[in-house]
mmCIF file of C-alpha atoms and ligand atoms in Angstrom:
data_model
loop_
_atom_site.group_PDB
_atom_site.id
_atom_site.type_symbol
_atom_site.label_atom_id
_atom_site.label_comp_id
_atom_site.label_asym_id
_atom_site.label_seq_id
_atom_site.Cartn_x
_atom_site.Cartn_y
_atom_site.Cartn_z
ATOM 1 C CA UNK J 1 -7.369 -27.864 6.907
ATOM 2 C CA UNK J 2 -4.117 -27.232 6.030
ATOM 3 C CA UNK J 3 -2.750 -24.032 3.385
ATOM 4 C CA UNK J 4 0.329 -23.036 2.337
ATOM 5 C CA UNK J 5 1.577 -19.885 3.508
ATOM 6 C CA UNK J 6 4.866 -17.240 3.955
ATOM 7 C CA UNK J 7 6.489 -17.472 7.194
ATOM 8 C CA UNK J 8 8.538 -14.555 8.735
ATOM 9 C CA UNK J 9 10.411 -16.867 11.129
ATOM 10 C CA UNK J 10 13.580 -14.519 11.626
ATOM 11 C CA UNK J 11 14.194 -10.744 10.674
ATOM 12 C CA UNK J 12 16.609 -10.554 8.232
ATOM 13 C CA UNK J 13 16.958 -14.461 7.244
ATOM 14 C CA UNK J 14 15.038 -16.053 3.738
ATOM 15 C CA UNK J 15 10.709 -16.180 4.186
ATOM 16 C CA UNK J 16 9.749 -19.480 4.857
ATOM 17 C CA UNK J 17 7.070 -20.767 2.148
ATOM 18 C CA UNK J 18 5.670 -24.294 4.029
ATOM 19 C CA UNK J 19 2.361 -25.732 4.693
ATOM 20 C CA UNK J 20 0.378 -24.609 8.322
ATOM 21 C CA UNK J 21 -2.569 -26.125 9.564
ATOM 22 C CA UNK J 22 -5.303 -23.957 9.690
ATOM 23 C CA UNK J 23 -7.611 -23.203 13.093
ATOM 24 C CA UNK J 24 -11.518 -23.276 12.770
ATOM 25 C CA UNK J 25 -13.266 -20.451 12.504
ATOM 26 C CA UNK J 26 -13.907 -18.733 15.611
ATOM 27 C CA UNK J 27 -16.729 -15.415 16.585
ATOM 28 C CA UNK J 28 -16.318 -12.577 13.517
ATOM 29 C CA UNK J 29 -13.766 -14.683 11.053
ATOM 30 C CA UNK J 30 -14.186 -15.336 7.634
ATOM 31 C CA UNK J 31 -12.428 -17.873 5.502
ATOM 32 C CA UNK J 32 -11.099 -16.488 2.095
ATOM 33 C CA UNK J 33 -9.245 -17.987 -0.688
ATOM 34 C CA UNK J 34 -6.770 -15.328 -1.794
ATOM 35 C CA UNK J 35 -6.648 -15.136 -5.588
ATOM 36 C CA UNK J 36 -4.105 -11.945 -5.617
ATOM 37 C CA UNK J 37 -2.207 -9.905 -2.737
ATOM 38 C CA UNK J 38 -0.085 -6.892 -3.147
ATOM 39 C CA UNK J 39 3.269 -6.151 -1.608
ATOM 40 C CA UNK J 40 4.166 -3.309 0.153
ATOM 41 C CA UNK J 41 6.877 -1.342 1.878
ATOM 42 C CA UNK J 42 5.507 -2.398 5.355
ATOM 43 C CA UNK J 43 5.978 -6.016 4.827
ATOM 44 C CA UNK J 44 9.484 -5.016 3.308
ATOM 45 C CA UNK J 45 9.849 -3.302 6.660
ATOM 46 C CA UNK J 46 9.119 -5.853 8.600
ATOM 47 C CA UNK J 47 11.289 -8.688 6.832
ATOM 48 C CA UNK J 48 14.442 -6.578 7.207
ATOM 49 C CA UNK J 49 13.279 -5.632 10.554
ATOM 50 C CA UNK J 50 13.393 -1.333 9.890
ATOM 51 C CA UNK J 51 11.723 -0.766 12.937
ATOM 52 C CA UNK J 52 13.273 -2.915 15.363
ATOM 53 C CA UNK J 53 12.015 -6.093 17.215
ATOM 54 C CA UNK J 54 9.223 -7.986 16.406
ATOM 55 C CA UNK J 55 7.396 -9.006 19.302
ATOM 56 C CA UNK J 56 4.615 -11.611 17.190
ATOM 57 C CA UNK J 57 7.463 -14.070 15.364
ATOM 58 C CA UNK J 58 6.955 -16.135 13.734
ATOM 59 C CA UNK J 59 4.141 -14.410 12.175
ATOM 60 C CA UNK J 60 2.188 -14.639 8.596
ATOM 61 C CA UNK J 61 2.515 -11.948 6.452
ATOM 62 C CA UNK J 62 0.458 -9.482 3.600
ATOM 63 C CA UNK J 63 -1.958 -7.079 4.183
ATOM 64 C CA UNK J 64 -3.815 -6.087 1.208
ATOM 65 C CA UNK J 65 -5.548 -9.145 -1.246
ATOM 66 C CA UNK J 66 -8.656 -10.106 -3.608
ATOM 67 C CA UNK J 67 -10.462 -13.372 -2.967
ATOM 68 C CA UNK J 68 -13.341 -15.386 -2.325
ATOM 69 C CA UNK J 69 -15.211 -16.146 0.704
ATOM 70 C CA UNK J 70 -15.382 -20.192 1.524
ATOM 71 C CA UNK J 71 -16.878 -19.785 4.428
ATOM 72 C CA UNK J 72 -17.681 -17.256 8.043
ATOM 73 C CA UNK J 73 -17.787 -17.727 11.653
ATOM 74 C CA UNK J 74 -20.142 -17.050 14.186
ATOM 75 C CA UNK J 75 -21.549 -13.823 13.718
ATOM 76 C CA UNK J 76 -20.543 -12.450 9.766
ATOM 77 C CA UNK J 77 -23.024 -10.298 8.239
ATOM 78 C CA UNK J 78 -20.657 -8.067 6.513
ATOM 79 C CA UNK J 79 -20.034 -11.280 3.698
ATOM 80 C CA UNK J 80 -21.148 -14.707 2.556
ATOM 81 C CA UNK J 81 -20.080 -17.582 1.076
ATOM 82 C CA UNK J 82 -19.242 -17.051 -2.416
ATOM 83 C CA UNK J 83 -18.887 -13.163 -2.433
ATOM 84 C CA UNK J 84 -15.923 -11.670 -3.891
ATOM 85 C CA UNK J 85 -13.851 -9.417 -1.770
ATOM 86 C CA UNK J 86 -11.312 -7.018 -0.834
ATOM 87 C CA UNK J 87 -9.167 -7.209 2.066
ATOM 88 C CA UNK J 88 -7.606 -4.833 3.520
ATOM 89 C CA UNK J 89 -5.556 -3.818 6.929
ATOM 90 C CA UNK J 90 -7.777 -0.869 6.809
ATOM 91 C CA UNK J 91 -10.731 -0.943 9.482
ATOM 92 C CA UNK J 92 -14.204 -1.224 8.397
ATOM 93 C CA UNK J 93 -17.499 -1.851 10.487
ATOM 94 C CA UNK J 94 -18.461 -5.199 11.452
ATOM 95 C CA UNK J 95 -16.356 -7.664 14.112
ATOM 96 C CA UNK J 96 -13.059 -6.684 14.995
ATOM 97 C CA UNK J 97 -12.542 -10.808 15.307
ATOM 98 C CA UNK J 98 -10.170 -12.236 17.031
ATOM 99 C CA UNK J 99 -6.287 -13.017 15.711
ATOM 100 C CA UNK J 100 -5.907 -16.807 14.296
ATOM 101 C CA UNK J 101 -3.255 -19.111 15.382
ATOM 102 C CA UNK J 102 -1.846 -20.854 12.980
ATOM 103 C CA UNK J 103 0.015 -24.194 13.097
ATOM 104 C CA UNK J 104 3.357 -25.056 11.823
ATOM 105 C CA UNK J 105 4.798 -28.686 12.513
ATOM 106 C CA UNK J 106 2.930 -28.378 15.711
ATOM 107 C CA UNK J 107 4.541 -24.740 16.550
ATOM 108 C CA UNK J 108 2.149 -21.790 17.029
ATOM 109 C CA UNK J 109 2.235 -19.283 14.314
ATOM 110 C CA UNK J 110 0.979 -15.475 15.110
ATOM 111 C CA UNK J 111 -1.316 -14.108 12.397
ATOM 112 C CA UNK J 112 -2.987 -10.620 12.286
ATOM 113 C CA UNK J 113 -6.573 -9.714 11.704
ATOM 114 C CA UNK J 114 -5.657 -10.384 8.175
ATOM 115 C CA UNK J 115 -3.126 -11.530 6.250
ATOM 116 C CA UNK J 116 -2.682 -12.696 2.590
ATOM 117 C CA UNK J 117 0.713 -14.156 1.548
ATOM 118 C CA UNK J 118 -1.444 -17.583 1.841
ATOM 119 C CA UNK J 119 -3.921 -19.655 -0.558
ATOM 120 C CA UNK J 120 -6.201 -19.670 2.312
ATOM 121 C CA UNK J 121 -6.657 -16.884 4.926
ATOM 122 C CA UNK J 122 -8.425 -16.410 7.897
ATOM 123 C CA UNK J 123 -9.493 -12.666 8.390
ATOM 124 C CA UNK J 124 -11.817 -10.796 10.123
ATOM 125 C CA UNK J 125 -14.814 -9.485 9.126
ATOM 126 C CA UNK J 126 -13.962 -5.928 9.449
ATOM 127 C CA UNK J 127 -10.813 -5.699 7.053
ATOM 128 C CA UNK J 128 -13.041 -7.118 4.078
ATOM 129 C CA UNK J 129 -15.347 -5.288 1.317
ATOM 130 C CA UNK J 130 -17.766 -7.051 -0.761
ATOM 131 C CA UNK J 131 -17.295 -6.022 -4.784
ATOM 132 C CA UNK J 132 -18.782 -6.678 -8.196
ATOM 133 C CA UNK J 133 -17.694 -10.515 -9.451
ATOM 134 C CA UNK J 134 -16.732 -8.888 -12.915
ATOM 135 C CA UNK J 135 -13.696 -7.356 -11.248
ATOM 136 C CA UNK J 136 -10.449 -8.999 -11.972
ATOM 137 C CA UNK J 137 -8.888 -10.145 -8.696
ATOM 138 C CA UNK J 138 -5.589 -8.274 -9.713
ATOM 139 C CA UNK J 139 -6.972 -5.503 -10.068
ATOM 140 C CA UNK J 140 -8.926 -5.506 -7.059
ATOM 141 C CA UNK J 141 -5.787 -7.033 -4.844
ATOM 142 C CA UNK J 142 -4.760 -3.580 -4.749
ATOM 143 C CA UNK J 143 -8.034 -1.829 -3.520
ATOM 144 C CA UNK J 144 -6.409 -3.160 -0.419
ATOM 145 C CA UNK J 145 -3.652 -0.554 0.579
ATOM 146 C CA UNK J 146 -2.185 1.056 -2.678
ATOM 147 C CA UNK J 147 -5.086 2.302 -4.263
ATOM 148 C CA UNK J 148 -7.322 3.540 -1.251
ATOM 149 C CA UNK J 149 -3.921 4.898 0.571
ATOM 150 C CA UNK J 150 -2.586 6.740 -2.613
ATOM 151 C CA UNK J 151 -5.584 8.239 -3.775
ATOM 152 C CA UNK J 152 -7.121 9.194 -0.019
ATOM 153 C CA UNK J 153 -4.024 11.062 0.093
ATOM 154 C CA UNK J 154 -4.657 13.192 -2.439
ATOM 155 C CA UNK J 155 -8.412 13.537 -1.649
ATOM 156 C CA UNK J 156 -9.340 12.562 1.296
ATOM 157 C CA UNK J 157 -6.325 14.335 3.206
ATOM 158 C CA UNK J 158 -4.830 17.485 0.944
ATOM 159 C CA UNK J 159 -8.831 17.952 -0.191
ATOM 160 C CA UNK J 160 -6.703 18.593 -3.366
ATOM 161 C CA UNK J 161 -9.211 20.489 -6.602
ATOM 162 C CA UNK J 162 -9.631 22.044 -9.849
ATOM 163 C CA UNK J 163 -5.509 23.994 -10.363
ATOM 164 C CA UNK J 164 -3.811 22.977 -7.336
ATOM 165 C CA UNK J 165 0.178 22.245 -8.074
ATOM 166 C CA UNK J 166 1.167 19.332 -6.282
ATOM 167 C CA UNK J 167 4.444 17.375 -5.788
ATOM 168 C CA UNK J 168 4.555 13.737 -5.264
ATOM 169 C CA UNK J 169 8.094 12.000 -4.495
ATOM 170 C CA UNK J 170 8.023 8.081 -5.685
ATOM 171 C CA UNK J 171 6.434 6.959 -8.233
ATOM 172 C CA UNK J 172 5.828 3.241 -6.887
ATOM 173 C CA UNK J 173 2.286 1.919 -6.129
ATOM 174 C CA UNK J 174 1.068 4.650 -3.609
ATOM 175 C CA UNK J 175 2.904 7.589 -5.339
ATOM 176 C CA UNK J 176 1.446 6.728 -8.896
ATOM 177 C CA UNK J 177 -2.287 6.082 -7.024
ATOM 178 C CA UNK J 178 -1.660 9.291 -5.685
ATOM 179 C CA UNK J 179 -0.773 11.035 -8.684
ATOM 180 C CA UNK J 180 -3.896 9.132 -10.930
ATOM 181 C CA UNK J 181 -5.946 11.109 -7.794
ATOM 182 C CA UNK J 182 -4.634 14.275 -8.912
ATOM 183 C CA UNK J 183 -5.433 13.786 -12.174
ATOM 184 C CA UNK J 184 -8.951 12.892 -11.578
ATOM 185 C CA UNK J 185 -9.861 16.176 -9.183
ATOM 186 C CA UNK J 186 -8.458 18.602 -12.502
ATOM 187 C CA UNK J 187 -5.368 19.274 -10.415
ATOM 188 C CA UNK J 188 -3.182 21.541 -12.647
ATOM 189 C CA UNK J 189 0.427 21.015 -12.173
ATOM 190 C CA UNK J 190 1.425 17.251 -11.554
ATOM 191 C CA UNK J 191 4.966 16.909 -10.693
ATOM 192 C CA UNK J 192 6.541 13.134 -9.957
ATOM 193 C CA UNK J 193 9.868 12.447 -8.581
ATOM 194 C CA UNK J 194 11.894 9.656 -8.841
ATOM 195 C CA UNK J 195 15.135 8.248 -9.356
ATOM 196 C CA UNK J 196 14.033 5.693 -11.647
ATOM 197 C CA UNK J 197 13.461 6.549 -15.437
ATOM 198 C CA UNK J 198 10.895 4.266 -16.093
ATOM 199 C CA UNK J 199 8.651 4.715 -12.918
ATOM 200 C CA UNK J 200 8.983 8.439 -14.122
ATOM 201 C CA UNK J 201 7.494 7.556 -17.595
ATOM 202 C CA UNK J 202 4.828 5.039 -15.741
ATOM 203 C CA UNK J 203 3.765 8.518 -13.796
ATOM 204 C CA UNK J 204 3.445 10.592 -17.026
ATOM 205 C CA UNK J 205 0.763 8.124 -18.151
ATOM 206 C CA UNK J 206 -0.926 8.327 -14.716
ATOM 207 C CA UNK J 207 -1.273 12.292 -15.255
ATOM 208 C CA UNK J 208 2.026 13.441 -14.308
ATOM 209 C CA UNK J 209 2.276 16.908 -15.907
ATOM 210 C CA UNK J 210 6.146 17.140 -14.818
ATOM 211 C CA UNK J 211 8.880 14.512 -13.858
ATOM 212 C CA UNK J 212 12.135 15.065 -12.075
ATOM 213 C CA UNK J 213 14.830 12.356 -12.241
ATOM 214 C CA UNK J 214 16.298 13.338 -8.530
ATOM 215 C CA UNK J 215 19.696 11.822 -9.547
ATOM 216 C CA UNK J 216 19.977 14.491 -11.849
ATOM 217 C CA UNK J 217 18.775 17.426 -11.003
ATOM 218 C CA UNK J 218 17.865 18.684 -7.356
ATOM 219 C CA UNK J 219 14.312 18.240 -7.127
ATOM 220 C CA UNK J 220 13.971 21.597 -4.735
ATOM 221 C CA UNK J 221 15.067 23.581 -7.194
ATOM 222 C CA UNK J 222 13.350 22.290 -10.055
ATOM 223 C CA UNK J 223 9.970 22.697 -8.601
ATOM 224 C CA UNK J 224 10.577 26.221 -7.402
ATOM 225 C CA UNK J 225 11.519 27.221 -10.796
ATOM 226 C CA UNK J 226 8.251 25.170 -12.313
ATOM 227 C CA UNK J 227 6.143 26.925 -9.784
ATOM 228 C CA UNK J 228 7.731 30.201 -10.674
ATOM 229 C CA UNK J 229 9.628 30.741 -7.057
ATOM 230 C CA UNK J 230 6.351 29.651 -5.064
ATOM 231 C CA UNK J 231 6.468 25.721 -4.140
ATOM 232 C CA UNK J 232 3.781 23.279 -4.499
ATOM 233 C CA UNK J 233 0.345 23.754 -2.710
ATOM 234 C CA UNK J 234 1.031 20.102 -1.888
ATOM 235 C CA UNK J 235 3.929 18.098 -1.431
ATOM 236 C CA UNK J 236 3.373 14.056 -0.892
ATOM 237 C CA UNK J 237 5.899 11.984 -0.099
ATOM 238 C CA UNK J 238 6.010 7.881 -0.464
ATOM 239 C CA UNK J 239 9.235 7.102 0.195
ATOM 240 C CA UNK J 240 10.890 5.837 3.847
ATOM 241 C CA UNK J 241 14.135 8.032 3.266
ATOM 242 C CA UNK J 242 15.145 11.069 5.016
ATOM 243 C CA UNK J 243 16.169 13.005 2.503
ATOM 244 C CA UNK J 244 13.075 13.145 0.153
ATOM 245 C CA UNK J 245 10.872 13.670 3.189
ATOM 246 C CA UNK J 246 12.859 16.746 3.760
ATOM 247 C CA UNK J 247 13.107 18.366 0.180
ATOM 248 C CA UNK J 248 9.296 17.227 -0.025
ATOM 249 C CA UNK J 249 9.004 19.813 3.158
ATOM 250 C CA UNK J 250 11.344 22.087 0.664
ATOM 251 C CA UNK J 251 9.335 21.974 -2.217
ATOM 252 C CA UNK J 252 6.111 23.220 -0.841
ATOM 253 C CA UNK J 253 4.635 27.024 -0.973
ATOM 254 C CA UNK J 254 5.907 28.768 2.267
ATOM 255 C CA UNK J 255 2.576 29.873 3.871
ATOM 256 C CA UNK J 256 -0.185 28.533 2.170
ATOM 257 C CA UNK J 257 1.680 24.265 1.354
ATOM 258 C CA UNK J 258 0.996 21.199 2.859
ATOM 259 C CA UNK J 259 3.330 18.366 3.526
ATOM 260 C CA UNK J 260 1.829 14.926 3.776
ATOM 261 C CA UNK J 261 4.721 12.479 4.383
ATOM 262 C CA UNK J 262 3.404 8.975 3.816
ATOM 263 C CA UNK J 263 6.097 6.482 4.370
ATOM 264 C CA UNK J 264 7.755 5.779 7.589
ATOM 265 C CA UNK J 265 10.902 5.892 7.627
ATOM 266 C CA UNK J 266 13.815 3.994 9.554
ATOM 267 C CA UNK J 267 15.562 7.881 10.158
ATOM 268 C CA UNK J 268 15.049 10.994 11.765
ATOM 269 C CA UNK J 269 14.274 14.115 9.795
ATOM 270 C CA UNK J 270 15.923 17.250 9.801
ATOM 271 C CA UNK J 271 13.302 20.049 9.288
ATOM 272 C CA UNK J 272 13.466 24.236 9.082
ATOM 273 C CA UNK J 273 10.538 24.810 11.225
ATOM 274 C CA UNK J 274 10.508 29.177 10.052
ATOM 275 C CA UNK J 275 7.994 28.100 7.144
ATOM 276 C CA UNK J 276 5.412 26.515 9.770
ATOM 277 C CA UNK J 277 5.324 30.008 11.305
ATOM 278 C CA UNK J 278 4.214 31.734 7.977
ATOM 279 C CA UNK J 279 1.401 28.462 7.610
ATOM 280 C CA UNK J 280 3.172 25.116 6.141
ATOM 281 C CA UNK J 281 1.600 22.741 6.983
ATOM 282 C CA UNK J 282 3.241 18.768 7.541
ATOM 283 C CA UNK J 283 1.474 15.755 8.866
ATOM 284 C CA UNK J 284 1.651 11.762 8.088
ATOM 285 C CA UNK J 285 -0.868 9.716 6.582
ATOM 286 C CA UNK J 286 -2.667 6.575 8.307
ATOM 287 C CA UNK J 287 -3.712 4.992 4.935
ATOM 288 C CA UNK J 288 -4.573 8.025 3.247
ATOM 289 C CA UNK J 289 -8.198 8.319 5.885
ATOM 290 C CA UNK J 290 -9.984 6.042 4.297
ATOM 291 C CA UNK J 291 -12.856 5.236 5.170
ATOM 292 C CA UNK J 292 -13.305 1.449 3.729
ATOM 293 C CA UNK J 293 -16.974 1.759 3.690
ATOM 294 C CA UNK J 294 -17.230 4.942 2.140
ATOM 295 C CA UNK J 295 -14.549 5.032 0.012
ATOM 296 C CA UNK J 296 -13.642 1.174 -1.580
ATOM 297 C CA UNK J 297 -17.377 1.401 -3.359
ATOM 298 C CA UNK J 298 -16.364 5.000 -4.952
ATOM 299 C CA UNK J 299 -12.952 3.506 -6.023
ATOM 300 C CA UNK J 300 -14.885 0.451 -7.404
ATOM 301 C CA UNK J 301 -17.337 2.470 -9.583
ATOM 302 C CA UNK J 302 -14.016 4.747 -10.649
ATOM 303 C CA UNK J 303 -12.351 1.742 -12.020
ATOM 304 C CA UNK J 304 -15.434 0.439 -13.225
ATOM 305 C CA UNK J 305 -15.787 3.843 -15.593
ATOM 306 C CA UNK J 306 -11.891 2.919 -16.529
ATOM 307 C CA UNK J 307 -10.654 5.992 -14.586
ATOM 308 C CA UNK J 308 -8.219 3.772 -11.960
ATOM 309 C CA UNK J 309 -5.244 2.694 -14.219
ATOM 310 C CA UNK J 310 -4.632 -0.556 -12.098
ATOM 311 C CA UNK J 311 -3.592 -2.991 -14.670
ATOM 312 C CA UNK J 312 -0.656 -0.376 -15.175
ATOM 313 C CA UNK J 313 -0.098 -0.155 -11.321
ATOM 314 C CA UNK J 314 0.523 -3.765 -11.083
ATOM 315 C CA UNK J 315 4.228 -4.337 -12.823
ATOM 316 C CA UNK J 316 5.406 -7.688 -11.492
ATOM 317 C CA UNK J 317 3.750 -11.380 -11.079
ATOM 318 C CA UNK J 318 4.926 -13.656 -9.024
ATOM 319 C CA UNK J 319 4.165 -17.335 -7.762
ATOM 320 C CA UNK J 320 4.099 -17.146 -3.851
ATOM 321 C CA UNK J 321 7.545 -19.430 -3.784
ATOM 322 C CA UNK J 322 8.825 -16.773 -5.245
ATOM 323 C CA UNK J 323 8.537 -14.298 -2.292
ATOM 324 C CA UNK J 324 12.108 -14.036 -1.440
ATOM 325 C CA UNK J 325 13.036 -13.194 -4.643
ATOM 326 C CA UNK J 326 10.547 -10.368 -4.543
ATOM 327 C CA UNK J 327 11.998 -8.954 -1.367
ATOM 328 C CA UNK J 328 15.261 -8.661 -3.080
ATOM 329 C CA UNK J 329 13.642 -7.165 -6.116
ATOM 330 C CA UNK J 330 12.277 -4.568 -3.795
ATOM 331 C CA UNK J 331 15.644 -3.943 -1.858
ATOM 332 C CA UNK J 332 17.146 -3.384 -5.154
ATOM 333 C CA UNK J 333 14.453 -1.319 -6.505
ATOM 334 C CA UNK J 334 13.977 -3.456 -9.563
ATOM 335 C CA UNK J 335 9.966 -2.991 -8.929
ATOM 336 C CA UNK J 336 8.755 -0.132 -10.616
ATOM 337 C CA UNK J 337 4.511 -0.187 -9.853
ATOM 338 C CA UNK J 338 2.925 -2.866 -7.395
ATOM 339 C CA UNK J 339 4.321 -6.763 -7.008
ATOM 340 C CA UNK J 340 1.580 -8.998 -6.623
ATOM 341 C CA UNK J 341 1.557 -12.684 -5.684
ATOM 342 C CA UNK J 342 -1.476 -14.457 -7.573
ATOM 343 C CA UNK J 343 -2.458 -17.876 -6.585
HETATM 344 ZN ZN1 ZN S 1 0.320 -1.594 2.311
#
């Protein structure tokens, strides 16, 4: 069987968008015809090559998608044919199958345990979540990475409640999941930072008490002077870049704030580590902790009550030849919520 697919044959150089023949399906895989898949930073990452040398090209790309399940190896209980699904990079019980090799005019292709910049896919059982058939694939494209990663953030990490102040730098798909999070747990003051006007005005309709427009005024100062002198209980950053991590770290309270950075980024950091001593707190985020079992079911049942605000999330459509274009959409920062490729 043969699907068309994106091709990262060369960091750096155009995606190639060509038929591949695909394998059969071995112990743990399931066969799913992608109807939506997000775009990230990481796969941004990885076609400029941010960190480094990619041991696995040419590879297949995507990691978070909607679909439908066409049929399962050897050994699937977690799905069947016909279910609807999420999938995601995220880990969930079941078989950790084994990666598919792909063919391309005879040429091995490396794929991960899942990937979605295809019509077809071949993922394993473990990275996918049954859900209702009355959700939109769109929508549920991004229960893959943005939502669960944004929102786990801001609950599942910070444990954010009822009047906590919190900070969150970019307003793109994680920052604005992250923020709709805040929202929903009563936080009080919701501050979003961005350079972009119109990804600040997409956060003030995702709960965003405050904005900041960091190209013109310093976002430090501005959120001491919200916060009366204090800093933010927590302070999330989405964006790869040095110097938001670090006025993120800047922005929270000095004993009792907690920095969650949740972007990697291609540069070092340049931190004052006195704070720490008096109780800040800074750590990373591995896709927010989710828990895909536990926690895509309560984001399901919180978009079917119309609390997720996904359709506003997702602010770009795209055909999948149109992936390169996308990439230099991103680089430019002409995408203000979540790109998605629909098929
Ligand atoms: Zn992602």
């Amino acid at each position: 069987m043969k699907t068309i697919a994106c091709i990262l044959v060369e960091q750096g150089k155009p995606v190639v968008v060509d038929e591949v023949e695909m394998p059969s399906l071995a112990f743990g895989q399931v066969l799913v015809r992608i109807k939506a898949t997000g775009i990230c930073g990481k796969q941004l990452d990885e076609h400029i090559g941010t960190r480094g040398h990619d041991p696995y090209l040419p590879h297949l790309m995507g990691h978070e998608a909607a679909g439908v399940v066409e049929g399962v190896g050897e050994g699937v209980t977690r799905v069947k044919i016909g279910d609807h699904v999420v999938a995601s990079w995220m880990k969930g019980s079941g078989i950790n199958a084994p990666t598919p090799t792909y063919l391309w005019n005879g040429k091995k292709i490396n794929a991960g345990n899942i990937t979605t910049f295809q019509r077809h896919s071949i993922i394993s059982e473990n990275r996918l979540s049954s859900i209702p058939h009355d959700i939109p694939f769109d929508d549920a494209a991004l229960l893959g990475c943005a939502i669960p990663t944004g929102m786990g953030i801001v609950i599942n990490q910070a444990k954010a409640g009822p009047g906590d102040t919190l900070a969150v730098f970019g307003a793109g798909g994680i920052g604005l999941s992250a923020i709709n999070a805040a929202s929903l747990v009563s936080a009080g003051m919701i501050i979003a930072i961005d350079m972009v006007e119109e990804k600040l005005q997409m956060a003030k309709r995702f709960g965003a008490t405050h904005v900041i427009n960091a190209q013109k005024t310093d976002p430090v100062e501005a959120i001491k002077q919200l916060t009366k002198g204090a800093g933010v209980d927590f302070s999330i950053c989405t964006i790869g870049k040095a110097k938001p991590m670090e006025q993120a770290y800047d922005s929270a309270h000095q004993s009792k704030g907690s920095v969650i950075l949740a972007a990697v980024p291609g540069e070092k950091i340049c931190l004052d580590p006195y704070p720490m001593n008096s109780g800040r707190k800074i750590s990373g985020s591995h896709g927010g902790d989710t828990v895909i079992d536990r926690d895509i079911p309560k984001y399901v049942s919180l978009y079917q009550a119309g609390k997720i605000k996904t359709k506003d999330l997702i602010s770009n459509r795209f055909k999948i030849e149109e992936i390169n274009k996308i990439f230099e959409s991103l680089k430019k920062g002409e995408i203000s919520g979540r790109a998605i490729i629909e098929f």
